[in-house]
Every structure is written in C-alpha cells, then in structure tokens.
XYZ file of C-alpha atoms in Angstrom:
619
model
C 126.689 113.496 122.233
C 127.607 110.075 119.957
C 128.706 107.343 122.261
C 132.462 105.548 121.944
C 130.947 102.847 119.878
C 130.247 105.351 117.082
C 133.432 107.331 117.235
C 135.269 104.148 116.502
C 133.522 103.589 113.184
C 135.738 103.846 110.305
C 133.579 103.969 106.797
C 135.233 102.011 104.431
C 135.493 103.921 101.001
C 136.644 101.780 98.378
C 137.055 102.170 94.253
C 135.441 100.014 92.142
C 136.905 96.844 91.701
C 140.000 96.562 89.615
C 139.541 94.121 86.436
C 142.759 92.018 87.377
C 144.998 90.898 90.060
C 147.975 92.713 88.022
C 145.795 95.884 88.262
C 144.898 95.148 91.955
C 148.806 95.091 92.608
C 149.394 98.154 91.168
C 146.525 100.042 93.063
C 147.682 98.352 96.630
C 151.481 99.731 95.792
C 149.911 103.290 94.774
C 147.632 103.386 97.944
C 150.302 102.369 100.328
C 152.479 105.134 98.645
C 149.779 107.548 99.638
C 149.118 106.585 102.886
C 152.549 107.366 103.710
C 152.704 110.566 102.472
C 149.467 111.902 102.744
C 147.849 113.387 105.923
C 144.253 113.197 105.174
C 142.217 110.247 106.981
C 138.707 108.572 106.346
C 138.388 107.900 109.927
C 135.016 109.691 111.019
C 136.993 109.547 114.393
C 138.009 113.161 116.333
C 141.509 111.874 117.408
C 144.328 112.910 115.172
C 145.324 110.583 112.060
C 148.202 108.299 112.777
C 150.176 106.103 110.144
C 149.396 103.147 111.757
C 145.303 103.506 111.674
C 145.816 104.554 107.833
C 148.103 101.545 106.780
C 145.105 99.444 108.899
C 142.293 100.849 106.840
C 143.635 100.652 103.533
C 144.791 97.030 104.142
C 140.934 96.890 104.994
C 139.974 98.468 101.685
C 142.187 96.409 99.817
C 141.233 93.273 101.110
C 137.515 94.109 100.469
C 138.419 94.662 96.669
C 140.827 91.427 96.882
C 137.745 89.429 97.982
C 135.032 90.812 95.345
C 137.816 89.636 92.771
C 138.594 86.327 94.266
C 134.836 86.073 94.161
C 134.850 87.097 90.079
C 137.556 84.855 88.972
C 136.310 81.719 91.276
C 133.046 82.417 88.970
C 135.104 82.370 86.207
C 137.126 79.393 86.854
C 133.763 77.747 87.226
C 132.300 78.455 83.885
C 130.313 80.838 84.936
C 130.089 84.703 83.626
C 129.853 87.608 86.411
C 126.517 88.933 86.544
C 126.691 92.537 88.079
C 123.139 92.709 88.875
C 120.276 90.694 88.609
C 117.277 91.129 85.895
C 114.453 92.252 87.346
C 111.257 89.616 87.478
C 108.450 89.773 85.113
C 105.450 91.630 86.183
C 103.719 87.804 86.818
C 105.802 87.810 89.714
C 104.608 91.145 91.828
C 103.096 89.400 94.297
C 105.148 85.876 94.340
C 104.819 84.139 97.786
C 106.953 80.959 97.383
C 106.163 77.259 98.809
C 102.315 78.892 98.135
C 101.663 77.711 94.950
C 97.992 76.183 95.460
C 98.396 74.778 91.001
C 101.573 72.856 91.668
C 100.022 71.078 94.942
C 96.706 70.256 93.679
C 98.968 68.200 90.520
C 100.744 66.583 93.289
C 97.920 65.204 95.037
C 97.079 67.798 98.273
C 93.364 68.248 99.320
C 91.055 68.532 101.335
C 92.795 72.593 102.177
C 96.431 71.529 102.289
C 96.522 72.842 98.963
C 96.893 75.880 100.632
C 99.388 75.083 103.185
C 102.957 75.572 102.961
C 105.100 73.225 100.651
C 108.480 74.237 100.069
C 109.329 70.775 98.579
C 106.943 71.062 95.966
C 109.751 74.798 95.383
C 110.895 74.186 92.085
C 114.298 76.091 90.811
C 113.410 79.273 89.585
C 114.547 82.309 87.929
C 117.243 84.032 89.787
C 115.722 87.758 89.432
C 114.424 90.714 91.776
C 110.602 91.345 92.736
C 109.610 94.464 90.829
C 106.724 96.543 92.625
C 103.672 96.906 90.934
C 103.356 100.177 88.671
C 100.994 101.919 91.165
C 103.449 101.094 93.919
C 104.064 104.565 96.593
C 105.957 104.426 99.599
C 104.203 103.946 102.394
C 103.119 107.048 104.633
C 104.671 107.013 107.715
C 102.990 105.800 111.079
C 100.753 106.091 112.183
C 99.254 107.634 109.111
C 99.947 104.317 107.400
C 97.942 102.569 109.665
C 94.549 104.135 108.677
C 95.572 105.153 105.449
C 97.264 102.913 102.642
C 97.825 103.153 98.611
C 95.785 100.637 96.843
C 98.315 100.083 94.155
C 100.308 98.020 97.081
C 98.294 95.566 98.091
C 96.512 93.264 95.434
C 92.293 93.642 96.219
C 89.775 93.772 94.418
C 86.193 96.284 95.110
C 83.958 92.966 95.544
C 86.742 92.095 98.268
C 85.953 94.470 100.797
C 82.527 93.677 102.167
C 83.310 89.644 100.929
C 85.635 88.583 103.783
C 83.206 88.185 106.717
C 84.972 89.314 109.772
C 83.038 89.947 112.770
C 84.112 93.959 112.408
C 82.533 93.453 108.662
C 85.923 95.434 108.161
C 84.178 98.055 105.599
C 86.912 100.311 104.123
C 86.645 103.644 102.041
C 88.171 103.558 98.443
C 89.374 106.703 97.498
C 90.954 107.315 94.346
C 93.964 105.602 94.937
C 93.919 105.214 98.940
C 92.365 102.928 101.253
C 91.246 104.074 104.423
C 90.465 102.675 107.772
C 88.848 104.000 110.660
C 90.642 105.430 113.026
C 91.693 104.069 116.517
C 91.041 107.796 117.859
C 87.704 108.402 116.436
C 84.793 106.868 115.969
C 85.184 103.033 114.942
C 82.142 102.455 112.881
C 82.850 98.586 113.161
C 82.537 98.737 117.094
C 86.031 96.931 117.370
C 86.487 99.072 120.607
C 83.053 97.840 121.918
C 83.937 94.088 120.953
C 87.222 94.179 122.802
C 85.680 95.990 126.356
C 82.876 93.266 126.043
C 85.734 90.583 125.651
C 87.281 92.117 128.836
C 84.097 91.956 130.977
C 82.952 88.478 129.869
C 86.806 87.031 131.075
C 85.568 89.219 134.649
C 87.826 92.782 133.849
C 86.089 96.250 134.258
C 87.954 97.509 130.958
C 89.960 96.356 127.911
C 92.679 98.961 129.598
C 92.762 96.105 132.305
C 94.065 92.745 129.956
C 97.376 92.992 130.426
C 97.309 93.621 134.114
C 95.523 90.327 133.869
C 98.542 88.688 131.940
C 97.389 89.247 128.311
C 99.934 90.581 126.364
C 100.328 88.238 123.407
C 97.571 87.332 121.417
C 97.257 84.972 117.946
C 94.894 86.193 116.154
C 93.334 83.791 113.493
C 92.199 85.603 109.946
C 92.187 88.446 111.442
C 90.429 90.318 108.568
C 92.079 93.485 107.717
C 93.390 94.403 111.183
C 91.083 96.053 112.771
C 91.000 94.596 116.494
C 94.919 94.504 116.270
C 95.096 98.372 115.521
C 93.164 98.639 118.625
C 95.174 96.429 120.892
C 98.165 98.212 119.960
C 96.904 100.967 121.902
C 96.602 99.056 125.411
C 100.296 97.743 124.880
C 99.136 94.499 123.507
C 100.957 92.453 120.178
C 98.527 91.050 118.696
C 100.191 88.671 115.528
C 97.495 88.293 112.595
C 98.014 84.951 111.209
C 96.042 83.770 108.161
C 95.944 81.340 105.408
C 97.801 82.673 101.925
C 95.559 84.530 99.691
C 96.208 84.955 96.060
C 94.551 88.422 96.316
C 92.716 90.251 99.409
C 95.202 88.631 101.705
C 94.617 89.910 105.165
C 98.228 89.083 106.097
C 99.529 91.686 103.328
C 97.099 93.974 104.530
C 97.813 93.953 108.070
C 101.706 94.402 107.306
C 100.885 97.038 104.630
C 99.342 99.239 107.687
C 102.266 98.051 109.899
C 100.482 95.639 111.770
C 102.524 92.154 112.629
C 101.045 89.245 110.562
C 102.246 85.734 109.538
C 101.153 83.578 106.835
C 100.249 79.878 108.572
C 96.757 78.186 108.834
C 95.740 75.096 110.821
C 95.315 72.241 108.549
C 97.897 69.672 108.916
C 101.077 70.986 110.628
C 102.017 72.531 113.468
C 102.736 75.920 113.570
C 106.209 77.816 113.534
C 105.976 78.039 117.672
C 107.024 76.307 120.277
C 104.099 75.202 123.083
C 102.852 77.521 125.965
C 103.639 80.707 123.643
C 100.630 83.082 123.328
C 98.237 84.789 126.200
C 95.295 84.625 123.816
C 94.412 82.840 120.768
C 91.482 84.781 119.425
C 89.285 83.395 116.559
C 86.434 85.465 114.685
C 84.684 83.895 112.098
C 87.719 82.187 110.869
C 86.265 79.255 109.055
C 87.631 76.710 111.111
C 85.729 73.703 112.042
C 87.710 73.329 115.692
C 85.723 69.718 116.139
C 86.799 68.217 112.971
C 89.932 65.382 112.434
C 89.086 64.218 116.058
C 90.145 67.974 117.495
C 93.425 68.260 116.586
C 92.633 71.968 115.351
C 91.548 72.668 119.264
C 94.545 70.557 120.516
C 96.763 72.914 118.501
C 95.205 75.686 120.501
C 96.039 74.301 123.846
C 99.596 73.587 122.565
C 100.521 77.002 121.643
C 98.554 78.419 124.372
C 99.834 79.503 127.974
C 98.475 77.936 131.490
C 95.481 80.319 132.357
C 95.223 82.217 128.898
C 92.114 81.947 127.333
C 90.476 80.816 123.653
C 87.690 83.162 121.965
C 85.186 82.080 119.363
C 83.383 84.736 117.901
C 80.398 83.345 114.709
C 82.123 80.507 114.233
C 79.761 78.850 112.401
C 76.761 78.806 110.401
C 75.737 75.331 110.476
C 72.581 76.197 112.633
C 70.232 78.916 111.537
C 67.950 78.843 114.284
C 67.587 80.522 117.401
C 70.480 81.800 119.464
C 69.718 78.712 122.210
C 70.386 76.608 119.190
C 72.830 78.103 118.144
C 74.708 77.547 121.634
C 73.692 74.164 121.677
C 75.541 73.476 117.585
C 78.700 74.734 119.376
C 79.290 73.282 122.828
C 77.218 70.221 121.543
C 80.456 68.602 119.690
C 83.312 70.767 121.715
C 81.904 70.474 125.109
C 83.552 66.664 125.869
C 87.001 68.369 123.670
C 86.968 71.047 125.841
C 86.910 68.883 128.995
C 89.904 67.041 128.301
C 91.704 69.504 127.365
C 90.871 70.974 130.841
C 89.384 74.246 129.502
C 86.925 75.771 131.357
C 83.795 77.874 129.371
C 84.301 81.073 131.184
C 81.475 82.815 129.240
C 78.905 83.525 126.209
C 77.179 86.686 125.048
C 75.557 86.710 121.830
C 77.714 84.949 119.302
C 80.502 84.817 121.302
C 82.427 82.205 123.842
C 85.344 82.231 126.022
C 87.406 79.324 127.034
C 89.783 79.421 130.001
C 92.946 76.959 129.833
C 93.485 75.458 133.231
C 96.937 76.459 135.349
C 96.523 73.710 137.300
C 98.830 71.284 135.599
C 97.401 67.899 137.846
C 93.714 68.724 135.836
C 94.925 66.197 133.494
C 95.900 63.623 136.387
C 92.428 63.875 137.982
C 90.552 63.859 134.309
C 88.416 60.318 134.472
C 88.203 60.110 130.931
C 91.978 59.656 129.209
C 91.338 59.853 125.015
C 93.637 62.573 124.494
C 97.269 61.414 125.941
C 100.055 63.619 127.543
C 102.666 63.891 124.766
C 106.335 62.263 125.691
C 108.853 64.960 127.347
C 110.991 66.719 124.492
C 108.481 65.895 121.781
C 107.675 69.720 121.402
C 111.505 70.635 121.619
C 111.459 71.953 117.785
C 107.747 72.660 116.672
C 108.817 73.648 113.001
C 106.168 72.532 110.610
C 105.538 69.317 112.533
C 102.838 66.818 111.805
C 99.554 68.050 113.913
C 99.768 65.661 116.848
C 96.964 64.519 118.868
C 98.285 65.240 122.389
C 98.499 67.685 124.831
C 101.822 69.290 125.204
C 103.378 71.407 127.759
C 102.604 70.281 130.868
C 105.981 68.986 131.897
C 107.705 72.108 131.209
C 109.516 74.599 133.556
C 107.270 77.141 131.570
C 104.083 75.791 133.165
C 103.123 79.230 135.121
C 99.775 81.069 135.351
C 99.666 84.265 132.612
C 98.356 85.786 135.760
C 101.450 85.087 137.916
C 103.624 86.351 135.198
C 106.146 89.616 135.005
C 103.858 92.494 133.213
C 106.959 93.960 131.374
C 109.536 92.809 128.871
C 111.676 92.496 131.640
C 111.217 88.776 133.263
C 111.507 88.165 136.892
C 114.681 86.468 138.504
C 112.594 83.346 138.245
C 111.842 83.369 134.778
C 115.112 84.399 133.993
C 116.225 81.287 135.634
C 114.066 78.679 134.023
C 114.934 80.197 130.806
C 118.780 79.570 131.799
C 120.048 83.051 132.156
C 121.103 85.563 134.906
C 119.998 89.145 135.437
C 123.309 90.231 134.494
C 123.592 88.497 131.329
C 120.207 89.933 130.482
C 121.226 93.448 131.841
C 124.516 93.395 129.661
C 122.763 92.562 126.606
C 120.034 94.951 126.792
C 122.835 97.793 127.766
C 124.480 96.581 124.426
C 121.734 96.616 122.248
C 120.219 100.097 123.590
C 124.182 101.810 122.720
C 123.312 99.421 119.167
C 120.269 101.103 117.829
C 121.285 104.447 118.849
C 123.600 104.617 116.692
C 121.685 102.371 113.533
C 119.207 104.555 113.780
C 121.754 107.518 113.255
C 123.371 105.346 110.163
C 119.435 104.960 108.843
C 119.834 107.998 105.787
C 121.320 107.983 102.534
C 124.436 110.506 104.344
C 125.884 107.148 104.923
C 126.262 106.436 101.084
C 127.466 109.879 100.278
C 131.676 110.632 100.066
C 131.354 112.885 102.965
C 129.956 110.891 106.254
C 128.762 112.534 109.016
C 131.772 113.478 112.029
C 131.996 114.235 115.577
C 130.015 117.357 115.832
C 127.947 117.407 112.876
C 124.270 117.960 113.800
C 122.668 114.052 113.895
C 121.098 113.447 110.137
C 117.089 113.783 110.346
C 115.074 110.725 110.828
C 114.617 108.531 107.767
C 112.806 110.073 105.316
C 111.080 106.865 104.184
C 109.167 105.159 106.440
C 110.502 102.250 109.218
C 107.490 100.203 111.124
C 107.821 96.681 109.868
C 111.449 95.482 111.519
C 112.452 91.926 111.331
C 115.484 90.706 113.579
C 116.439 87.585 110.966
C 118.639 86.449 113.539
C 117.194 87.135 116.912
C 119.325 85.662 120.403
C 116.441 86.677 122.959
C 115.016 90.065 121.617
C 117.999 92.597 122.836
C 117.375 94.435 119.972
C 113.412 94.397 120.263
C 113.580 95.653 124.053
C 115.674 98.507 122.849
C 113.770 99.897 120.444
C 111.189 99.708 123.223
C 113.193 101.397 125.147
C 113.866 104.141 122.440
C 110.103 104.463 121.878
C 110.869 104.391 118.382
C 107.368 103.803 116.739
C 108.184 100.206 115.075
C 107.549 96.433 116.172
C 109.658 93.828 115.905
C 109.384 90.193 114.011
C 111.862 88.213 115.557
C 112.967 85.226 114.172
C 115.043 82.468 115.464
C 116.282 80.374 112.897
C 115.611 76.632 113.219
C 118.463 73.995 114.277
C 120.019 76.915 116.791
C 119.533 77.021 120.331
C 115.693 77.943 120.821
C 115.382 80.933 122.531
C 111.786 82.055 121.179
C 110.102 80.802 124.192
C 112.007 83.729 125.968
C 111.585 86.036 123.454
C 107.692 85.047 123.457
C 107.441 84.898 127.134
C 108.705 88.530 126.996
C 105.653 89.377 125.360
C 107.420 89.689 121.869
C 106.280 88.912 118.453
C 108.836 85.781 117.071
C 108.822 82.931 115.102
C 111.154 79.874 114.201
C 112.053 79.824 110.411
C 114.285 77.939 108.317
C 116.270 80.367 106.087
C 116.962 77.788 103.670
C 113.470 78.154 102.819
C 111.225 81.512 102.177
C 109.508 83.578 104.834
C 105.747 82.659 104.892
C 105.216 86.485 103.757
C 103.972 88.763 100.776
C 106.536 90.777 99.200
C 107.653 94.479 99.994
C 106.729 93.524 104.189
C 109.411 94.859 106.093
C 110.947 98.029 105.995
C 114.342 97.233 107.795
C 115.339 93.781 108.407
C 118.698 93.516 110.960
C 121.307 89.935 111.207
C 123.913 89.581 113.288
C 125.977 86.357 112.671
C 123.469 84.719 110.542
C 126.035 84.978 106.991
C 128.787 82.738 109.080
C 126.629 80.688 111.187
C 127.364 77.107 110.130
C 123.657 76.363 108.918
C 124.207 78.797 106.331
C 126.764 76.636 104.779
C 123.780 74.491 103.883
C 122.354 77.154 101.686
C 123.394 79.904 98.699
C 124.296 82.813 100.354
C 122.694 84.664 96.965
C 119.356 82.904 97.643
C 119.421 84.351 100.979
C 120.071 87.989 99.580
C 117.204 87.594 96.930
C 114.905 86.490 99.561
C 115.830 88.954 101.716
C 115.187 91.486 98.982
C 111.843 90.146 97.922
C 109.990 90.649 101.960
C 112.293 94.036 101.827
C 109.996 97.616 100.686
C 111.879 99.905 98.434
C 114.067 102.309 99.990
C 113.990 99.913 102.924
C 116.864 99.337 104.889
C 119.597 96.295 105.773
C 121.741 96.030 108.633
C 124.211 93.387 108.849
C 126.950 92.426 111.642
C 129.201 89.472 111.147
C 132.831 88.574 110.691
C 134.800 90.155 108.157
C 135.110 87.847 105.532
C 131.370 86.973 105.844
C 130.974 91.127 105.394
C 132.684 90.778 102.131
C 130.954 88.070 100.537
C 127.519 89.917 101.490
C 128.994 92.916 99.835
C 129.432 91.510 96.727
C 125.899 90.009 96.645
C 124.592 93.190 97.784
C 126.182 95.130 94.726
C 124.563 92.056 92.438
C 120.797 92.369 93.886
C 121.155 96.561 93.216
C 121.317 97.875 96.600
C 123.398 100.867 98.229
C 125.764 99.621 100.615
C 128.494 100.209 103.047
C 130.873 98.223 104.837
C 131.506 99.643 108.803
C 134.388 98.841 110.409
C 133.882 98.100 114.134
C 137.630 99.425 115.655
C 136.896 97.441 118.911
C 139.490 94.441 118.631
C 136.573 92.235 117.402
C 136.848 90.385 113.731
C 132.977 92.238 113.030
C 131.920 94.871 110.398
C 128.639 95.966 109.517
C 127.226 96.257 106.067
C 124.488 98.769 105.605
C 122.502 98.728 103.160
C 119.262 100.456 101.518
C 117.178 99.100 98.713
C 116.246 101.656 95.915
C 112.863 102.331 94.170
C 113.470 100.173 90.871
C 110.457 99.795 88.527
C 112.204 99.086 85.137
C-alpha cells in the first residue's frame, strides 16, 4: 500500500522551454484552453480529475517554464550567452580534489606537512566544467559485493602501492585483471583484522569484540586507516567507524574506503582543528599513522582529547620506529615523552601487548581540578562552539559541557534517553515526530529511486512498486542534515547504506546530537568543496539548503558542479525546498546534464522536490 504522502504527488511534465515570452503567452493561452476542455489529468493521484487541480498544475508548469526563461533573458541582459550544458573537464582533472593542491601551497610558503592540509584560499577560479570518469570507469557492484570487490579503473593506485602503505593489517590485496579484491569479513581474513580487534576488546577488559558497544563504543575515528580493513569488520558488530586520512594524489585510502562503501573523510592533524565539535567520537584509533603525537608541545594528543568522549579510549598501534631495539625499549621510546602528556590530559594507560597501547580518557571531569601540575589550561566556555578548521589550540576542551557523560552511561541505540534528549534541547515528541516523518520520507524516495520517474508514464496507485535501483546506493550524504531523521530511518528500513551527514557551518549545530546518536557527520562550509575524491556518493539528499540564507553568499551553479563532482554516475539527487528555489535548481540541473523532475508536494506547504539522476557521460 503507498502512504497519503505519495498519493498527493503530482509529477510535473513540462515542454521544453519556449524561446520567448511572446511564445510563452501563446502556450499558457493554448494550455489553459485545454485544461478546460480536456478530461485527462497528470495527477498520479486515484481520486477523480477536477478543473480546479488541473488549472493548479498547469499554472505550476507554466510558472516552471516562466522561471527557466526569466533565468535566460536575466543572462542575457547581463552579457552573458546561455550555456545549456557544461563542457566536460579535461582528462587532467579525473581525480581533482580542490583546496588540495600540495604545488600551489608549497609557492605560497606552507611546510613543514601543511602543504598537505586543506587551503581553500589558496582556490583559484577555475574552469566551470563537469568531472569526467576515467576511461576504465564501471559502476560499482552492489553491496556488499562492492565491499570486497572493486574495479581498478576507479580508484587511482598504482601495483608498488599495495604492499607500500604500512598499515598494521599490511592490507595485501589481489589484482585481478581489472578488479581488486579484499578479503572477506565472512571468511578467512588473512590480515588477522578480526584477531586485532578481539585483542583490542580484551586489553580495554571485554570478553569479545561482539561486546564494544555494550561498553559504549559505537563511534570510532579512525586515523589512515589503510584501505579499510578494520572498518569492514566493525561494520559487522554495529559499529561506524569514519576513516579519516591525509589527501593522497594517488593510493588514497580515503577514495578507497568510499570506493568499497566504507565512510571516510579527507582531514589530517597538522595545524587545524578538525571539522567536529569536542566530546564527539567513542574511539579514536591510530595504527601506524605517522603521527608524532609528542611533537609541537602535544597539541596532536590534545586534539585527541578534544574530539574524544569522557571514558572513550585512544589506541596506538606501531607508532613509531624511532627505536629498533627490544620490545622493553621500545615501550620505554613511547611512554618516555607521552607519559607526563598523558597525565594532564587525565588519560589513564589501560594496557600494552606487543606493539600496541590503550589510553583511557577520564569521566571524572574534577581530574583536572585535583591535577598538581597545570601546563595545559582548561579552554574558556564557548571557545569550542564552532570547531570548523580552527587553529590547533593548546587546551583541553569539553569539560564544562552538558555533554560531559561516561560512553559507558550512555543510550546503546540511536535513540537517546529523555536526558540526553534534554541537554541537547529537544523533547521526545519532537524527536518522535521527526523520525515518524522521515521513516513515511524514504519510503517513498526510495520508491522514486528508478529511471520510471523520468519516463512520460509514472508509476499510479496500484502499479506493482518499481524494482530496487538497478545501480548501486551505499554512499548517502544528507548535505543538509537537522539531527539525522533521515539517517535513523534508513536504519529503520534496514536499507544497506550509511549515512554522511553534514551540517553546514554558521546554522544551528546540531552534529553533537547527530554524533552522540552514534552517527557519522561532519560540519562543512558549502561555499567551499567537500574534503572528498570525486565519484564518492551515490545519492546525496537537501532539504532547505538552496533557500537557506547562507546560500545567498555563494553561486548556486558552484554548488550544483560540486555536488556533481563527489556524485557517481547514475547516482542519484534528492532535493526539497520552496518552490522558487525548486526552479532555479532545475535549471542548473538541466545545465550540469542530469535527468530531473520537479514533485509537487499537494500538502498546503510552498515545497517541491527535484529528483534527479546523473548519467554515465565519458565524452
């Protein structure tokens, strides 16, 4: 049965756009004519067709072509010339990450590694054009096929790459032909990822890895995380796991990761904060990443503390090779320069086996009242309000916020606790409505998600629901997330697909809900690009982001062409917004070469929905 929502959709079928206002006339006097005397409908609703819905969605249709031609001749008027579609990039640009461009920061005077950090200033105007896929490009297989298996022609590697990048799983893949393979969550692991994560689990005091999130890990960073082989696994015990490495010209383990449909972010810890706000993961897990955690005073370590929760716990797996002697030695080169770090950061060294050592965050928030010695400082209240690309700052955060509770004493589900709820601002039925809303929402996406939605005959009450997508949909990304409604009901669904949820940056922060839920989310900046690789995400979903008033600061078209750059062919768009704001991203949509539709919401509201797919374009 389709819910009421659905059978209030009207589709919107519209004729090209007339040439002239004079022409446009002429077509609005014809249609109007027909309306009246005609008895067919494009309602997809089962109730009979009345003269008064008709006259409503013709006006609709009209308007729609009155606004792509307002749009037209206000390019005109400009000087400008229309430009139906955009050119496609040169093949230079396959793999173009932008604010990554390691050349243009070296001439302007980074070192010491922030060449490879993130500089959109240094983002110099360029060519308005879409990403092309490389020539060997295939559509992903579906998951979770696509997790252990993956085309080679979609991710830029090289052979030497594959035993160069040092992980503690080694992360050995088989080249095929044209396919990469990994090993298999199911089978044997010949990497021993599932043996590393149950020895993790007994060293923190647990009898199994099945017990972690019963002991409030749920949400773990996990820092160069190689080619994704401990995340694969921690998927299966219900826990995200968000890869997050530096940017890599070529064997990038972030494209990797999100090639197999694994969440991964682009950051690194060399001068700026990162993209979340303080107490936000369970786990920050660290194997053989490269990092020197004592170095610039420990403001690498005091970055861990900040983003990590009361009671959740740091792991440093070969994190050096300074010392090559024995494994006492070895110890000793470790704790040696972190041990008096450690101490006033109020960590506590849980444990070490072999080359490994766990760190335990203390929940006890007067720790730092008691500590004797005082060289790292509390940070000021509200200095962590907006962590977006901040200067690394070298005090502890977090400790005067309502947040401050145990991971142990935490809610084990997406769904918080009347107390969390509370210091978060928001009441169960708020939460309830919105999660009702969302879970009626994706029903009925998912039912819009095939190209039936593009053809001149729509599905209607009583058709058999269209099959599945036929291309594959793993990688989401909620561009305008309020506190992960839509996340929790694909949960809820058990449709097979994660979730990047981003809150955009001078809104009301809601990702420490969203992250306290146990959810994968970030705080970006869409005047700026996504730290990602292109073809990422295979559906990203807005709603309200076109007519929020920080869009005003930014072209709407740069928005679309970013949009379409982290987008995989034949991936898929979904966006809900006011009417007017619907029209505009129409027009754009037509211009960057996808297949849309416009959606009319008949439920009193001023909304539409614009879906969209991407095609396969290689020339």
């Amino acid at each position: 049965m389709r819910s009421s929502w659905f059978n209030k959709l009207y589709i919107i079928i519209g004729p090209k756009p007339p040439l002239s206002w004079l022409i446009l006339s002429l077509l609005s006097l014809v249609a109007l004519i027909t309306v009246l005397g005609s008895s067919s409908s494009n309602t997809i609703d089962s109730a009979p067709p009345n003269p008064a819905s008709l006259i409503y969605t013709t006006y609709r249709r009209i308007k729609e072509q009155a606004a792509v031609d307002y749009l037209d001749l206000r390019s005109v008027s400009n000087g400008g010339t229309r430009q139906k579609e955009l050119d496609l990039c040169g093949k230079e640009m396959e793999n173009f990450v932008p604010c990554h461009n390691v050349t243009a920061n070296l001439l302007s005077g980074f070192k010491e590694g922030e060449e490879f950090d993130r500089h959109c200033e240094q983002l110099r105007e360029v060519e308005r054009c879409l990403i092309r896929p490389p020539k060997e490009y295939k559509i992903p297989l579906r998951w979770p096929s696509g997790r252990d298996i993956i085309w080679s022609g979609n991710v830029k590697i090289t052979k030497d790459q594959f035993l160069s990048s040092g992980s503690m799983t080694k992360r050995l893949m088989l080249l095929e032909e044209n396919q990469i393979a990994f090993h298999s969550e199911d089978g044997l692991i010949f990497d021993g990822v599932k043996d590393y994560s149950r020895q993790l689990a007994e060293m923190i005091g647990l009898g199994s890895d099945s017990e972690l999130p019963q002991a409030g890990v749920r949400t773990i960073l996990d820092i160069d995380c190689g080619f994704g082989s401990f995340g694969a696994h921690l998927l299966s015990l219900k826990i995200m796991a968000v890869c997050m490495a530096a940017y890599e010209a070529t064997g990038s383990q972030v494209q990797l990761s999100l090639e197999r449909g694994l969440p991964a972010i682009i950051g690194n810890f060399i001068a700026r904060q990162l993209p979340y706000p303080s107490l936000s993961y369970d786990m920050v897990h660290c194997a053989q990443c490269g990092i020197i955690w004592d170095e610039k005073d420990g403001m690498f370590l005091i970055e861990v503390d900040r983003v990590l929760k009361p009671g959740g716990y740091f792991v440093l797996t070969s994190p050096t090779s300074r010392s090559q002697g024995s494994s006492r030695e070895k110890k000793r080169s470790i704790l040696n320069p972190m041990e008096e770090l450690t101490q006033q950061l109020c960590w506590t060294l849980l444990a070490q086996q072999d080359e490994t050592f766990i760190w335990q965050k203390t929940a006890d928030v007067d720790c730092y009242a008691s500590r004797k010695q005082r060289a790292i400082q509390l940070c000021k209240e509200g200095d962590d309000a907006q962590s977006y690309y901040q200067p690394l700052v070298p005090c502890i955060s977090g400790t005067s916020s309502k947040r401050w509770i145990a991971i142990q004493n935490r809610s084990s589900g997406s769904e918080l606790s009347l107390y969390e709820l509370k210091i978060h601002g928001k009441y169960s039925e708020e939460f309830y409505e919105d999660l009702q809303f969302w879970r009626s929402a994706v029903k009925n996406y998912w039912s819009l998600l095939t190209p039936l939605i593009f053809s001149d005959h729509p599905k209607r009450p009583g058709d058999e629901d269209p099959l599945p997508p036929y291309n594959m949909i793993r990688n989401v990304m909620d561009i305008n997330t309020n506190y992960g409604g839509l996340n929790a009901a694909l949960l809820d669904e058990k449709k097979s697909v994660w979730v990047m949820n981003v809150v955009p940056a001078r809104t009301s922060n809601a990702l420490p809900l969203i992250l306290d839920r146990g959810f994968a989310g970030v705080m970006h900046d869409w005047c700026e690009p996504f730290p990602t690789y292109p073809r990422t995400y295979d559906m990203l979903h807005a709603n309200g982001l076109l007519s929020h008033p920080s869009s005003e600061r930014c072209s709407m078209k740069d928005l679309f062409l970013e949009m379409d750059r982290i987008l995989r062919p034949e991936g898929w768009v979904i966006l809900s917004d006011t009417m007017g704001a619907i029209e505009m991203a129409r027009t754009l949509a037509t211009q960057v070469r996808w297949e849309a539709r416009v959606i009319d919401l008949q439920n009193g509201s001023d909304q539409q929905l614009l879906v969209c797919q991407k095609p396969f374009l290689k020339k």
